[in-house]
C-alpha cells in the first residue's frame, strides 16, 4: 500500500476528482454528440422523405396532365394542348430526376419511364392525322407511364421505410453503445471508490483510532499509518506523541516514587519520635501532652496511608495502559471474585448473587477482576448486615454490561458527580467499617476506560447501583 500511494493525500484526492470529472465529462460529451448526430440524421431523413413524397406526387400529377393534354390535342387538334403536353413532360422529367437523386435508387424503372415518355412524345410530335392513327399506341404508352408512376411511388415508400429502419437500427446501436459506456464508467467509479477506501479511508480511520487511543491513554501499542506520504508522516508524528506521553508518564511516576521515598524517611523518623514521646522515654507526659502526641501519631499514620494510596493509584493507573487482552468469561470473573471475598460478606451475613449468561469478551482478565473486586468490596462496606448484593452480567447491542447493586444508604445526588475522583470520600461512610481511602472507584474508572468502556452510577431503587459497559475489542 505504501508503494501504491507514495504521493500526498491532496495529490491523490485531486487526481481521483479530476479522473471522475473527466470520465463523466467524456461520457456527457459523447452522449451529446450522439444526440446531435441522431438529430441531424432524423432531420435529414424527414426532409428527404418529404422531398421524395412531394416529387413523386408531382411526377404523378404531371403524368396526368400529359395524358389529359394528349387526349385534348387528339380531339380538338389544337397545338396549345400539345405544347402543354411538352411543358408537363419537362416538369415530369425534372420531378423524376429529383426522385432519383433523393432516393439513391438506380432501378431500370427510371430509364423505362424516360423511354416510354419519349416514345409518347414522338407520337404527338407528328402531324395530327398520323397521331390520330397511332392514338391507341399512344394511350397504351401513357397508361404504362401511370403503371411506372405507381411502381416508382412504391419504391419511394419502400426507400423511406428502409431509411426509417436504418435510423432506428442506428438509434438502437448508439443507445447500446452509450449503455456500455455508462457501465464502463460505473465500473471505473467502483474501482476508484474501492481504491479510495483501501488507500485513504482506512488510513484516515486508523488516524482517528490512534487519536482515540492516545486520548484514552492506551500508549502501549505503536502507531503505524499506511497510505499516502502525508498520512504516513502524520502517523510518525502521532507515534512520536505517544512516545512522549509514555515518557512523560514514566517520568511522572519516577518523580512520584522519588518524592514518596523522600517523604517516607522523615515521616518514619517523625513517627518514631512521636512513639517515643508517647511511651514516656523522656519522662512521663501530662494528659494534655499525651492527647497532643495521640493527634500527631494519628495524623502521621494518615499521611503515611495517603502516600501509600497515592503510589498504589499511580501504579494501577500505569498498569491500566498495559493491558494483556485475552478471551475472558465475564460470569466466571464475577463468580471467582465473589468466592475470593467470601469471608468478608459471610462475616456480615450478606447474600451475594451472580446472574446472567456466560459472556466471553476480549479483555485483561486480571484488571477486570480488580474492577469487580473493588465494586464488590465497596458494596460489602456499605451494605447493612443481612443485606443483599447482586452482581449481574448481560449483553446488549454487542456490548457486555456488568452491574453491581447493594442495599446500602445509596449515594446523594450532590456527591454522584465526584465519587470517581481520586481520594474523594463521601459523607455517608458506614460506622461499622474502617474509613475507605477514596481510590477504589477511581481505580475502577481507570481500568474500565483503559478497556474502552464506561462506568456510571445508575439511579434506580434503594442503595447504589454501578453499571459497567464494555465493548468487545475482538470485533
PDB file of N, CA and C in Angstrom, residues 98-151:
ATOM      1  N   UNK A  98     -35.396  14.444 -59.644  1.00  0.00           N
ATOM      2  CA  UNK A  98     -35.360  14.747 -58.202  1.00  0.00           C
ATOM      3  C   UNK A  98     -35.613  13.495 -57.369  1.00  0.00           C
ATOM      4  N   UNK A  99     -36.579  12.683 -57.811  1.00  0.00           N
ATOM      5  CA  UNK A  99     -36.853  11.432 -57.089  1.00  0.00           C
ATOM      6  C   UNK A  99     -35.634  10.522 -57.137  1.00  0.00           C
ATOM      7  N   UNK A 100     -35.022  10.437 -58.326  1.00  0.00           N
ATOM      8  CA  UNK A 100     -33.869   9.563 -58.471  1.00  0.00           C
ATOM      9  C   UNK A 100     -32.695  10.050 -57.624  1.00  0.00           C
ATOM     10  N   UNK A 101     -32.487  11.393 -57.571  1.00  0.00           N
ATOM     11  CA  UNK A 101     -31.364  11.943 -56.812  1.00  0.00           C
ATOM     12  C   UNK A 101     -31.551  11.768 -55.302  1.00  0.00           C
ATOM     13  N   UNK A 102     -32.772  11.942 -54.808  1.00  0.00           N
ATOM     14  CA  UNK A 102     -33.016  11.877 -53.359  1.00  0.00           C
ATOM     15  C   UNK A 102     -33.197  10.459 -52.847  1.00  0.00           C
ATOM     16  N   UNK A 103     -33.623   9.561 -53.745  1.00  0.00           N
ATOM     17  CA  UNK A 103     -33.849   8.196 -53.281  1.00  0.00           C
ATOM     18  C   UNK A 103     -32.578   7.360 -53.320  1.00  0.00           C
ATOM     19  N   UNK A 104     -31.657   7.761 -54.227  1.00  0.00           N
ATOM     20  CA  UNK A 104     -30.441   6.974 -54.347  1.00  0.00           C
ATOM     21  C   UNK A 104     -30.655   5.664 -55.069  1.00  0.00           C
ATOM     22  N   UNK A 105     -31.838   5.473 -55.662  1.00  0.00           N
ATOM     23  CA  UNK A 105     -32.152   4.236 -56.362  1.00  0.00           C
ATOM     24  C   UNK A 105     -31.714   4.352 -57.823  1.00  0.00           C
ATOM     25  N   UNK A 106     -31.232   3.277 -58.356  1.00  0.00           N
ATOM     26  CA  UNK A 106     -30.812   3.254 -59.763  1.00  0.00           C
ATOM     27  C   UNK A 106     -31.480   2.074 -60.449  1.00  0.00           C
ATOM     28  N   UNK A 107     -32.788   2.047 -60.371  1.00  0.00           N
ATOM     29  CA  UNK A 107     -33.525   0.925 -60.943  1.00  0.00           C
ATOM     30  C   UNK A 107     -33.862   1.201 -62.418  1.00  0.00           C
ATOM     31  N   UNK A 108     -34.050   0.161 -63.198  1.00  0.00           N
ATOM     32  CA  UNK A 108     -34.379   0.344 -64.633  1.00  0.00           C
ATOM     33  C   UNK A 108     -35.695   1.072 -64.859  1.00  0.00           C
ATOM     34  N   UNK A 109     -36.529   1.158 -63.811  1.00  0.00           N
ATOM     35  CA  UNK A 109     -37.835   1.776 -63.987  1.00  0.00           C
ATOM     36  C   UNK A 109     -37.704   3.239 -64.389  1.00  0.00           C
ATOM     37  N   UNK A 110     -36.646   3.906 -63.909  1.00  0.00           N
ATOM     38  CA  UNK A 110     -36.471   5.315 -64.268  1.00  0.00           C
ATOM     39  C   UNK A 110     -36.162   5.443 -65.764  1.00  0.00           C
ATOM     40  N   UNK A 111     -35.251   4.606 -66.253  1.00  0.00           N
ATOM     41  CA  UNK A 111     -34.925   4.639 -67.685  1.00  0.00           C
ATOM     42  C   UNK A 111     -36.115   4.224 -68.532  1.00  0.00           C
ATOM     43  N   UNK A 112     -36.859   3.258 -68.013  1.00  0.00           N
ATOM     44  CA  UNK A 112     -38.049   2.819 -68.759  1.00  0.00           C
ATOM     45  C   UNK A 112     -39.077   3.940 -68.831  1.00  0.00           C
ATOM     46  N   UNK A 113     -39.208   4.703 -67.747  1.00  0.00           N
ATOM     47  CA  UNK A 113     -40.159   5.821 -67.749  1.00  0.00           C
ATOM     48  C   UNK A 113     -39.731   6.852 -68.782  1.00  0.00           C
ATOM     49  N   UNK A 114     -38.426   7.144 -68.846  1.00  0.00           N
ATOM     50  CA  UNK A 114     -37.942   8.126 -69.810  1.00  0.00           C
ATOM     51  C   UNK A 114     -38.160   7.641 -71.243  1.00  0.00           C
ATOM     52  N   UNK A 115     -37.857   6.361 -71.486  1.00  0.00           N
ATOM     53  CA  UNK A 115     -38.035   5.825 -72.838  1.00  0.00           C
ATOM     54  C   UNK A 115     -39.499   5.854 -73.238  1.00  0.00           C
ATOM     55  N   UNK A 116     -40.377   5.460 -72.333  1.00  0.00           N
ATOM     56  CA  UNK A 116     -41.811   5.430 -72.648  1.00  0.00           C
ATOM     57  C   UNK A 116     -42.342   6.828 -72.905  1.00  0.00           C
ATOM     58  N   UNK A 117     -41.896   7.796 -72.064  1.00  0.00           N
ATOM     59  CA  UNK A 117     -42.387   9.172 -72.240  1.00  0.00           C
ATOM     60  C   UNK A 117     -41.860   9.768 -73.541  1.00  0.00           C
ATOM     61  N   UNK A 118     -40.621   9.423 -73.928  1.00  0.00           N
ATOM     62  CA  UNK A 118     -40.080   9.916 -75.197  1.00  0.00           C
ATOM     63  C   UNK A 118     -40.834   9.314 -76.379  1.00  0.00           C
ATOM     64  N   UNK A 119     -41.196   8.043 -76.259  1.00  0.00           N
ATOM     65  CA  UNK A 119     -41.963   7.391 -77.333  1.00  0.00           C
ATOM     66  C   UNK A 119     -43.315   8.065 -77.509  1.00  0.00           C
ATOM     67  N   UNK A 120     -43.992   8.347 -76.369  1.00  0.00           N
ATOM     68  CA  UNK A 120     -45.291   9.018 -76.445  1.00  0.00           C
ATOM     69  C   UNK A 120     -45.130  10.421 -76.999  1.00  0.00           C
ATOM     70  N   UNK A 121     -44.068  11.121 -76.604  1.00  0.00           N
ATOM     71  CA  UNK A 121     -43.840  12.478 -77.097  1.00  0.00           C
ATOM     72  C   UNK A 121     -43.559  12.483 -78.587  1.00  0.00           C
ATOM     73  N   UNK A 122     -42.866  11.448 -79.068  1.00  0.00           N
ATOM     74  CA  UNK A 122     -42.572  11.369 -80.500  1.00  0.00           C
ATOM     75  C   UNK A 122     -43.842  11.191 -81.314  1.00  0.00           C
ATOM     76  N   UNK A 123     -44.821  10.471 -80.780  1.00  0.00           N
ATOM     77  CA  UNK A 123     -46.098  10.289 -81.484  1.00  0.00           C
ATOM     78  C   UNK A 123     -46.805  11.623 -81.612  1.00  0.00           C
ATOM     79  N   UNK A 124     -46.852  12.395 -80.544  1.00  0.00           N
ATOM     80  CA  UNK A 124     -47.545  13.686 -80.563  1.00  0.00           C
ATOM     81  C   UNK A 124     -46.808  14.704 -81.423  1.00  0.00           C
ATOM     82  N   UNK A 125     -45.502  14.516 -81.594  1.00  0.00           N
ATOM     83  CA  UNK A 125     -44.736  15.478 -82.389  1.00  0.00           C
ATOM     84  C   UNK A 125     -45.043  15.365 -83.882  1.00  0.00           C
ATOM     85  N   UNK A 126     -45.687  14.290 -84.321  1.00  0.00           N
ATOM     86  CA  UNK A 126     -46.039  14.116 -85.730  1.00  0.00           C
ATOM     87  C   UNK A 126     -47.282  14.950 -86.083  1.00  0.00           C
ATOM     88  N   UNK A 127     -47.705  14.790 -87.273  1.00  0.00           N
ATOM     89  CA  UNK A 127     -48.893  15.535 -87.717  1.00  0.00           C
ATOM     90  C   UNK A 127     -50.126  15.003 -87.009  1.00  0.00           C
ATOM     91  N   UNK A 128     -51.174  15.801 -87.044  1.00  0.00           N
ATOM     92  CA  UNK A 128     -52.401  15.457 -86.341  1.00  0.00           C
ATOM     93  C   UNK A 128     -52.966  14.136 -86.852  1.00  0.00           C
ATOM     94  N   UNK A 129     -52.940  13.948 -88.193  1.00  0.00           N
ATOM     95  CA  UNK A 129     -53.518  12.734 -88.772  1.00  0.00           C
ATOM     96  C   UNK A 129     -52.718  11.496 -88.353  1.00  0.00           C
ATOM     97  N   UNK A 130     -51.383  11.600 -88.397  1.00  0.00           N
ATOM     98  CA  UNK A 130     -50.568  10.456 -88.012  1.00  0.00           C
ATOM     99  C   UNK A 130     -50.722  10.140 -86.521  1.00  0.00           C
ATOM    100  N   UNK A 131     -50.870  11.208 -85.751  1.00  0.00           N
ATOM    101  CA  UNK A 131     -51.041  10.998 -84.306  1.00  0.00           C
ATOM    102  C   UNK A 131     -52.357  10.311 -84.012  1.00  0.00           C
ATOM    103  N   UNK A 132     -53.412  10.685 -84.776  1.00  0.00           N
ATOM    104  CA  UNK A 132     -54.712  10.040 -84.558  1.00  0.00           C
ATOM    105  C   UNK A 132     -54.647   8.560 -84.921  1.00  0.00           C
ATOM    106  N   UNK A 133     -53.870   8.267 -85.981  1.00  0.00           N
ATOM    107  CA  UNK A 133     -53.767   6.873 -86.377  1.00  0.00           C
ATOM    108  C   UNK A 133     -53.086   6.030 -85.281  1.00  0.00           C
ATOM    109  N   UNK A 134     -52.169   6.645 -84.539  1.00  0.00           N
ATOM    110  CA  UNK A 134     -51.422   5.901 -83.508  1.00  0.00           C
ATOM    111  C   UNK A 134     -51.913   6.210 -82.082  1.00  0.00           C
ATOM    112  N   UNK A 135     -53.170   6.727 -81.986  1.00  0.00           N
ATOM    113  CA  UNK A 135     -53.631   7.117 -80.642  1.00  0.00           C
ATOM    114  C   UNK A 135     -53.785   5.907 -79.707  1.00  0.00           C
ATOM    115  N   UNK A 136     -54.150   4.719 -80.281  1.00  0.00           N
ATOM    116  CA  UNK A 136     -54.253   3.540 -79.409  1.00  0.00           C
ATOM    117  C   UNK A 136     -52.879   3.221 -78.795  1.00  0.00           C
ATOM    118  N   UNK A 137     -51.841   3.294 -79.657  1.00  0.00           N
ATOM    119  CA  UNK A 137     -50.489   3.045 -79.155  1.00  0.00           C
ATOM    120  C   UNK A 137     -50.078   4.108 -78.150  1.00  0.00           C
ATOM    121  N   UNK A 138     -50.483   5.386 -78.437  1.00  0.00           N
ATOM    122  CA  UNK A 138     -50.146   6.494 -77.546  1.00  0.00           C
ATOM    123  C   UNK A 138     -50.776   6.311 -76.172  1.00  0.00           C
ATOM    124  N   UNK A 139     -52.066   5.949 -76.182  1.00  0.00           N
ATOM    125  CA  UNK A 139     -52.755   5.784 -74.887  1.00  0.00           C
ATOM    126  C   UNK A 139     -52.175   4.598 -74.092  1.00  0.00           C
ATOM    127  N   UNK A 140     -51.713   3.590 -74.837  1.00  0.00           N
ATOM    128  CA  UNK A 140     -51.084   2.452 -74.158  1.00  0.00           C
ATOM    129  C   UNK A 140     -49.786   2.891 -73.478  1.00  0.00           C
ATOM    130  N   UNK A 141     -49.020   3.753 -74.170  1.00  0.00           N
ATOM    131  CA  UNK A 141     -47.781   4.261 -73.571  1.00  0.00           C
ATOM    132  C   UNK A 141     -48.065   5.122 -72.344  1.00  0.00           C
ATOM    133  N   UNK A 142     -49.118   5.967 -72.465  1.00  0.00           N
ATOM    134  CA  UNK A 142     -49.468   6.816 -71.318  1.00  0.00           C
ATOM    135  C   UNK A 142     -49.968   5.984 -70.138  1.00  0.00           C
ATOM    136  N   UNK A 143     -50.724   4.914 -70.426  1.00  0.00           N
ATOM    137  CA  UNK A 143     -51.187   4.023 -69.358  1.00  0.00           C
ATOM    138  C   UNK A 143     -49.997   3.325 -68.691  1.00  0.00           C
ATOM    139  N   UNK A 144     -49.002   2.983 -69.542  1.00  0.00           N
ATOM    140  CA  UNK A 144     -47.808   2.344 -68.977  1.00  0.00           C
ATOM    141  C   UNK A 144     -47.038   3.316 -68.075  1.00  0.00           C
ATOM    142  N   UNK A 145     -47.100   4.635 -68.453  1.00  0.00           N
ATOM    143  CA  UNK A 145     -46.460   5.633 -67.589  1.00  0.00           C
ATOM    144  C   UNK A 145     -47.118   5.672 -66.204  1.00  0.00           C
ATOM    145  N   UNK A 146     -48.458   5.524 -66.193  1.00  0.00           N
ATOM    146  CA  UNK A 146     -49.149   5.507 -64.886  1.00  0.00           C
ATOM    147  C   UNK A 146     -48.692   4.304 -64.057  1.00  0.00           C
ATOM    148  N   UNK A 147     -48.552   3.167 -64.733  1.00  0.00           N
ATOM    149  CA  UNK A 147     -48.078   1.975 -64.009  1.00  0.00           C
ATOM    150  C   UNK A 147     -46.663   2.183 -63.464  1.00  0.00           C
ATOM    151  N   UNK A 148     -45.836   2.820 -64.326  1.00  0.00           N
ATOM    152  CA  UNK A 148     -44.474   3.098 -63.858  1.00  0.00           C
ATOM    153  C   UNK A 148     -44.482   4.080 -62.684  1.00  0.00           C
ATOM    154  N   UNK A 149     -45.410   5.062 -62.742  1.00  0.00           N
ATOM    155  CA  UNK A 149     -45.524   6.004 -61.617  1.00  0.00           C
ATOM    156  C   UNK A 149     -45.882   5.276 -60.314  1.00  0.00           C
ATOM    157  N   UNK A 150     -46.820   4.324 -60.434  1.00  0.00           N
ATOM    158  CA  UNK A 150     -47.193   3.554 -59.232  1.00  0.00           C
ATOM    159  C   UNK A 150     -45.998   2.755 -58.693  1.00  0.00           C
ATOM    160  N   UNK A 151     -45.233   2.188 -59.628  1.00  0.00           N
ATOM    161  CA  UNK A 151     -44.067   1.413 -59.205  1.00  0.00           C
ATOM    162  C   UNK A 151     -43.023   2.316 -58.550  1.00  0.00           C
TER     163      UNK A 151
END
